[in-house]
Each structure stands twice: as C-alpha cells, then as structure tokens.
Amino acid sequence: MFFLKQLPTKAMVDKYSGIYCPEYAEKVTNQLKMMREASILVRQLDTYFASHNMSQLKFLILMVIDRELDRDWLYAVEISERLDVSKPVLSRAIKTLTEKGYLSTHKDSKDGRAVVLTLTQSGKSTLTTLLPDYFKILTNHSGEEQ
Amino acid sequence: MFFLKQLPTKAMVDKYSGIYCPEYAEKVTNQLKMMREASILVRQLDTYFASHNMSQLKFLILMVIDRELDRDWLYAVEISERLDVSKPVLSRAIKTLTEKGYLSTHKDSKDGRAVVLTLTQSGKSTLTTLLPDYFKILTNHSGEEQ
DNA sequence: TAAATATAGTTATCATGATAACTATATTTA
DNA sequence: TAAATATAGTTATCATGATAACTATATTTA
C-alpha cells in the first residue's frame, strides 16, 4: 500500500534526491503515481472482496486452480509458484477456503507430504459470481484519485 | 498487495469476463500488470525501510512534515489529509516515531485536542539518510519481474 | 542402504492495515 | 448560554502480510 496523496513537485524531487535532472524527477513522479494508482485500485478490489467475505488472495487461489488447462486441481506448492505470497499466508488462506467449503483437500497418493486442492461446486460458483464485477472494477477505474 | 505472477491470457479474460472485445481484455491485462509492477516496487521499498527499522508510512510521515513550506510542524489531522491512511494506523505510527525519538510532540496552545508534531534532529537526519536510496529504488526499478 | 539434504506444508509470533467505539475538547445551534 | 454536534486523537479488536522454526516425507549422496 502506498499512501501519499499529493505527489512531490519536481523541485522537491530535485532537492531531496540531490539530482537536478528533469528525466530523473519525471521517472520518480511516474513511479509514485503508478504506486498510488495501483494502491487505490487494490483498495477498491479489497473492499469489493470483503463485501463478499472474501479477499484478493482467496479469489486468486480459486482462479489459478480453475484456470489450469489440463487438470482440475493443484498442489499448494504449485499455487505458490503462481502467486507471490509466503507459504504460511498461503497455508492459512487455503485452510479458510476449505473451512468455507470452497476447496476440497485430500492427500496425494504418490507424495505423502503433498495436498491436492480441488474447487468444490460452491467454490466454482463463488468464483463465477465474483468474476464479472472484478473485471468491471478493473476496467472502470479512472486512473485518477477521486 | 497483488500476487498474481502470470497474467491471464486474452482468451482467459474473454472467457472469464464474457466480454469478447480486444480493448477490454487489453485494459484488464494492463491494470493487472500495473498492480503487479506496483506491488513488486512497494515490496522492494518495504524491504529497504525494514532494513532501517522503518516503514513506508513512517518515512512518509517524516517527509510530509519536512516538505511543508511555511511551517516546520503539522497536526496529525493534517498528516491524514496528506496520507491516505486510517486514523488509528496513523496514530500508532506517530507514537512509534515519537518513541524512536524522530518526532517531538506537544499540545497545541489554541486547541486542547490537537497535538503539534515536529521533526527532531534525529528524525531529520534519518529522513536525509533514507532519501537517496529511496529515489534510487524508485528509478532503478525495471518494471519487469525478476 | 544409511545419513544428509531437500521439499511440502504448518505453527508461533510479529508488524501493519482496517473498522467500531470511545474520550476530550471545540463549535454550532436552538 | 445550554444542548447538540463536530472534530482530534486513542483504544480495542480483527484480518492479513511477513519470517523463523518446526514436522513429516522424499530424494540424493557417500
């Protein structure tokens, strides 16, 4: 999350960085602007998911399982290859999704350590319900602070 | 924070959104790409600040006080006008910064509710120390996942 | 093939984000 | 001018991010 509402002026960047170069100041403000815009969008999405007792991470977990082309399941470790999140956070989110009845888990027959994760019917329909407005929020976003 | 490493293909966006429009799919992937890029950058900055026992929020608090043109202090409520963060989170961050000796606080003479926040010498030098590499991280960022 | 190492996943703990509800003071309104 | 409302800031509580250290099983190496 990036909180700064008013970006620093070029003069401020020059002074603070000690580098008096228009391209440098422009690059800095562009990056700050991007972080700000993304933060606003992430927050909108978080609010949306929270109103459905979900979170972005949980939604993305359902999505990466669903979008798998050749299988209808993933190992947790495969999810962590697709989502850039720490193992304990992923572990907890999977536990919550299982408790909610969105994921079914069973031990892998070949590897005693691994857990096979499949979407339940409820998980699939939750994903399907959430998707349209998810895209709507993404695309309606103005790119401006309101 | 946005975790998805591999963006969905155009075909996936079409199917998931039910909207078969190239501009729509492109807008979606652009927004996802932006969130991903910003998340990577925010994470780099968080790591940087953590290595100095700081956080982005605490850094920005010091910065908005320092960059004030006509005064060398701000009320907490003024900081919350400049930073898009909830009051309790701001309150806690200010408390930590005061305990670290980076901020000095005293009651306002006119308004018994308000607290006047000023940078200490240590707060100023911490800000000055952190600024150059902060800009370096912002500008060195490749925009690619590594 | 036994010992060492790697891998899958969990538990404990902490930092930092949020909202709801609060205290204390200032301002507005009837 | 007393009562109602607004404002500044805090406390309690929860969700969700992280790392460190762990268990259990699989794989590699001597």
XYZ file of C-alpha atoms (C1' of nucleotides) in Angstrom:
352
model
C 0.000 0.000 0.000
C 1.234 3.493 -0.884
C -0.407 6.379 0.896
C 0.894 9.631 -0.484
C -1.954 11.703 -1.923
C -0.065 14.730 -3.234
C 2.985 13.784 -5.234
C 6.129 15.822 -4.658
C 6.797 18.598 -7.123
C 9.754 18.426 -9.489
C 11.557 20.992 -7.315
C 11.115 18.748 -4.261
C 12.442 15.681 -6.049
C 15.429 17.696 -7.266
C 16.167 18.935 -3.772
C 15.513 15.674 -1.945
C 17.413 13.485 -4.394
C 20.219 15.961 -4.975
C 19.893 15.118 -8.667
C 18.836 18.050 -10.805
C 17.724 16.227 -13.913
C 14.265 16.563 -15.465
C 14.167 12.910 -16.639
C 15.099 11.696 -13.176
C 12.392 13.758 -11.480
C 9.873 12.652 -14.074
C 10.730 8.982 -13.578
C 10.350 9.382 -9.803
C 6.958 11.056 -10.053
C 5.787 8.480 -12.616
C 6.677 5.647 -10.279
C 4.985 7.363 -7.328
C 1.912 7.973 -9.488
C 1.833 4.328 -10.524
C 2.074 3.103 -6.917
C -0.666 5.481 -5.890
C -2.959 4.423 -8.715
C -2.360 0.735 -8.020
C -2.987 1.255 -4.293
C -6.334 2.897 -4.969
C -7.294 0.057 -7.297
C -6.146 -2.639 -4.852
C -8.162 -0.948 -2.135
C -11.283 -0.882 -4.311
C -10.831 -4.568 -5.043
C -10.246 -5.364 -1.356
C -13.463 -3.551 -0.452
C -15.315 -5.492 -3.141
C -13.997 -8.855 -1.971
C -14.543 -8.005 1.706
C -18.220 -7.311 0.950
C -18.412 -10.930 -0.207
C -16.462 -12.290 2.771
C -13.520 -12.903 0.502
C -10.091 -11.416 -0.159
C -7.979 -10.876 -3.261
C -5.668 -13.705 -2.261
C -8.503 -16.184 -1.724
C -10.066 -15.159 -5.027
C -6.767 -15.616 -6.852
C -6.286 -19.058 -5.298
C -9.661 -20.161 -6.671
C -8.782 -18.589 -10.024
C -5.394 -20.228 -10.539
C -6.891 -23.647 -9.790
C -9.799 -23.004 -12.136
C -7.690 -21.669 -14.974
C -5.421 -24.725 -15.049
C -5.873 -26.197 -18.519
C -5.006 -29.865 -18.179
C -6.132 -30.574 -14.587
C -8.818 -29.506 -12.134
C -6.502 -29.476 -9.122
C -3.198 -28.026 -7.862
C -0.772 -28.705 -5.040
C -0.296 -25.827 -2.615
C 3.298 -25.572 -3.784
C 2.068 -25.078 -7.354
C -0.192 -22.270 -6.197
C 2.814 -20.636 -4.559
C 4.609 -20.851 -7.913
C 1.748 -18.884 -9.462
C 1.108 -16.434 -6.616
C 3.861 -14.401 -4.998
C 2.901 -14.931 -1.379
C 4.658 -16.516 1.587
C 3.949 -20.150 2.420
C 2.297 -19.529 5.822
C -0.061 -16.931 4.362
C -0.999 -19.303 1.568
C -1.430 -22.148 4.038
C -3.815 -20.085 6.159
C -5.824 -18.873 3.167
C -6.219 -22.458 1.915
C -7.381 -23.536 5.370
C -10.004 -20.774 5.408
C -11.200 -21.632 1.893
C -11.501 -25.284 2.895
C -13.479 -24.375 6.018
C -15.772 -22.203 3.885
C -16.364 -25.213 1.656
C -14.808 -23.623 -1.439
C -11.888 -26.047 -1.648
C -11.695 -29.781 -1.055
C -8.367 -31.226 0.035
C -7.056 -34.741 0.043
C -3.661 -36.332 0.476
C -1.748 -37.149 -2.651
C -1.363 -40.881 -3.294
C 2.223 -40.573 -4.588
C 3.691 -37.926 -2.282
C 2.798 -38.237 1.398
C 3.683 -34.588 2.040
C 1.549 -33.040 -0.659
C -2.089 -31.992 -0.509
C -4.302 -31.999 -3.611
C -6.575 -28.947 -3.843
C -9.771 -29.027 -5.910
C -12.560 -26.470 -6.285
C -15.903 -27.566 -4.864
C -19.113 -26.732 -6.695
C -19.565 -23.887 -4.197
C -16.031 -22.664 -4.882
C -16.644 -22.678 -8.623
C -19.906 -20.787 -8.344
C -18.349 -18.247 -5.958
C -15.582 -17.633 -8.473
C -18.117 -17.277 -11.282
C -20.187 -14.872 -9.199
C -17.221 -12.665 -8.329
C -15.555 -12.519 -11.741
C -17.764 -10.075 -13.709
C -17.618 -7.268 -11.130
C -13.926 -7.949 -10.596
C -13.309 -7.104 -14.246
C -15.719 -4.211 -14.042
C -13.774 -2.641 -11.170
C -10.518 -3.175 -13.039
C -11.751 -1.537 -16.210
C -13.950 1.210 -14.749
C -11.064 2.515 -12.719
C -10.416 6.033 -13.884
C -6.748 6.207 -13.044
C -7.449 9.424 -11.162
C -7.768 9.983 -7.470
C -11.313 10.902 -6.756
C -0.580 -6.159 -2.490
C -1.315 -8.043 -5.706
C 0.170 -11.502 -6.002
C -0.546 -12.890 -9.438
C 2.700 -13.679 -11.228
C 1.416 -14.880 -14.594
C -1.208 -12.603 -16.053
C -4.225 -14.241 -17.673
C -4.113 -14.597 -21.446
C -6.509 -12.628 -23.641
C -8.508 -15.850 -24.173
C -8.910 -16.257 -20.412
C -10.092 -12.682 -19.913
C -12.584 -13.115 -22.756
C -13.932 -16.308 -21.249
C -13.960 -15.163 -17.618
C -15.477 -11.751 -18.333
C -17.865 -12.986 -21.004
C -16.837 -9.924 -22.998
C -15.109 -10.737 -26.250
C -13.531 -7.398 -27.008
C -9.806 -6.883 -27.598
C -9.764 -3.415 -25.991
C -11.500 -4.747 -22.890
C -9.054 -7.639 -22.481
C -6.153 -5.286 -23.061
C -7.403 -2.838 -20.439
C -7.791 -5.686 -17.933
C -4.290 -7.037 -18.504
C -2.830 -3.527 -18.367
C -4.432 -2.916 -14.996
C -3.262 -6.293 -13.674
C 0.229 -5.546 -14.972
C 0.229 -2.177 -13.255
C -0.873 -3.664 -9.917
C 1.783 -6.335 -10.203
C 4.508 -3.850 -11.010
C 3.475 -1.546 -8.176
C 3.341 -4.477 -5.744
C 6.884 -5.509 -6.614
C 8.070 -1.941 -6.165
C 6.213 -1.485 -2.863
C 7.739 -4.728 -1.633
C 11.248 -3.574 -2.562
C 10.652 -0.321 -0.714
C 9.231 -2.156 2.315
C 12.332 -4.353 2.431
C 14.535 -1.280 2.197
C 12.735 0.528 5.004
C 12.564 -2.607 7.165
C 16.355 -2.914 6.948
C 16.494 0.528 8.581
C 13.852 -0.301 11.212
C 11.406 1.900 9.359
C 8.338 1.542 7.177
C 6.984 3.386 4.151
C 4.289 5.010 6.268
C 6.738 6.248 8.922
C 9.033 7.561 6.202
C 6.170 9.396 4.511
C 5.101 10.938 7.815
C 8.576 12.389 8.285
C 8.558 13.540 4.655
C 5.248 15.388 4.685
C 6.266 17.277 7.822
C 9.650 18.127 6.329
C 8.301 19.238 2.963
C 5.877 21.736 4.473
C 6.925 25.074 3.088
C 5.713 27.641 5.600
C 5.978 25.674 8.863
C 8.174 23.006 10.460
C 5.290 21.160 12.089
C 1.912 19.536 11.339
C -1.102 18.359 13.284
C -1.857 14.644 12.982
C -5.083 15.559 11.218
C -3.089 17.467 8.619
C -0.905 14.441 8.034
C -4.039 12.379 7.475
C -5.102 14.937 4.860
C -1.827 14.278 3.035
C -1.617 10.498 3.565
C -4.484 8.163 2.773
C -4.345 6.051 5.907
C -6.815 5.388 8.712
C -6.602 7.454 11.889
C -5.677 4.588 14.223
C -2.843 3.434 11.956
C -1.529 6.974 11.751
C -1.869 7.384 15.499
C 0.166 4.249 16.133
C 2.866 5.185 13.626
C 3.227 8.623 15.221
C 3.531 7.011 18.642
C 6.318 4.723 17.378
C 8.148 7.613 15.700
C 7.932 9.617 18.922
C 9.277 6.688 20.959
C 12.145 6.331 18.472
C 12.940 9.985 19.020
C 12.213 11.026 15.417
C 9.219 13.198 16.275
C 8.596 15.563 19.148
C 5.021 16.177 20.195
C 3.444 18.886 22.285
C -0.060 20.047 22.934
C -1.348 22.915 20.871
C -1.871 26.118 22.827
C -5.074 27.076 20.955
C -6.790 23.700 20.504
C -6.722 21.377 23.505
C -7.439 18.334 21.337
C -4.665 18.811 18.818
C -1.045 17.649 19.002
C 1.748 19.526 17.258
C 4.265 17.237 15.542
C 7.796 18.413 14.782
C 10.815 16.534 13.404
C 13.672 16.123 15.849
C 17.271 16.458 14.664
C 17.401 12.656 14.632
C 14.207 12.494 12.588
C 15.593 14.965 10.068
C 18.871 13.101 9.684
C 17.048 9.771 9.354
C 14.948 11.234 6.553
C 18.041 12.626 4.849
C 19.815 9.285 5.162
C 16.918 7.321 3.686
C 16.037 9.650 0.807
C 18.794 8.970 -1.766
C 18.338 5.184 -1.835
C 14.573 5.638 -1.791
C 14.804 7.512 -5.079
C 17.363 5.031 -6.363
C 14.984 2.109 -5.765
C 12.147 4.022 -7.432
C 14.167 4.831 -10.530
C 16.202 1.629 -10.848
C 13.075 -0.453 -10.866
C 12.993 -2.270 -14.181
C 9.266 -2.742 -14.419
C 9.894 -6.430 -15.000
C 9.560 -9.287 -12.589
C 12.982 -10.637 -11.907
C 21.470 -48.514 2.075
C 22.184 -45.239 5.966
C 22.980 -40.401 6.559
C 22.426 -35.981 4.754
C 19.762 -32.893 2.336
C 15.672 -31.118 0.078
C 10.866 -30.353 -0.162
C 5.697 -29.816 1.294
C 3.250 -27.830 4.475
C 2.242 -25.989 9.489
C 2.768 -23.413 13.867
C 4.252 -19.454 16.529
C 4.904 -14.808 16.553
C 5.061 -10.190 14.997
C 4.002 -5.801 12.044
C 0.776 -3.211 9.959
C -3.591 -2.490 7.577
C -8.833 -1.794 8.770
C -13.357 -0.508 11.442
C -16.080 0.433 15.615
C -16.414 2.676 19.611
C -14.532 5.553 22.742
C -12.693 10.304 25.437
C -11.959 15.062 25.398
C -12.383 19.436 23.550
C -14.298 22.875 20.180
C -18.007 24.692 17.570
C -22.666 25.292 16.196
C -27.471 25.734 17.032
C -31.887 26.356 19.380
C -25.923 30.073 27.019
C -27.163 25.108 27.399
C -27.631 21.217 24.385
C -26.356 19.142 20.259
C -23.000 18.275 17.021
C -18.379 18.134 15.081
C -13.586 17.302 15.412
C -8.833 15.484 17.186
C -6.968 11.691 18.646
C -6.900 6.882 21.189
C -8.155 2.103 22.472
C -9.854 -2.478 21.401
C -10.134 -5.867 18.154
C -9.563 -8.230 13.926
C -7.546 -9.582 9.113
C -3.739 -10.374 6.601
C 1.071 -9.678 5.355
C 5.976 -11.415 6.873
C 9.951 -14.528 8.873
C 11.785 -18.238 11.815
C 11.466 -22.595 13.211
C 9.224 -26.664 13.111
C 7.244 -31.826 11.456
C 6.962 -35.249 8.084
C 8.160 -37.281 3.929
C 11.015 -37.693 -0.356
C 15.314 -37.594 -2.643
C 20.208 -37.505 -3.056
C 24.738 -38.750 -1.755
C 28.608 -41.162 0.453
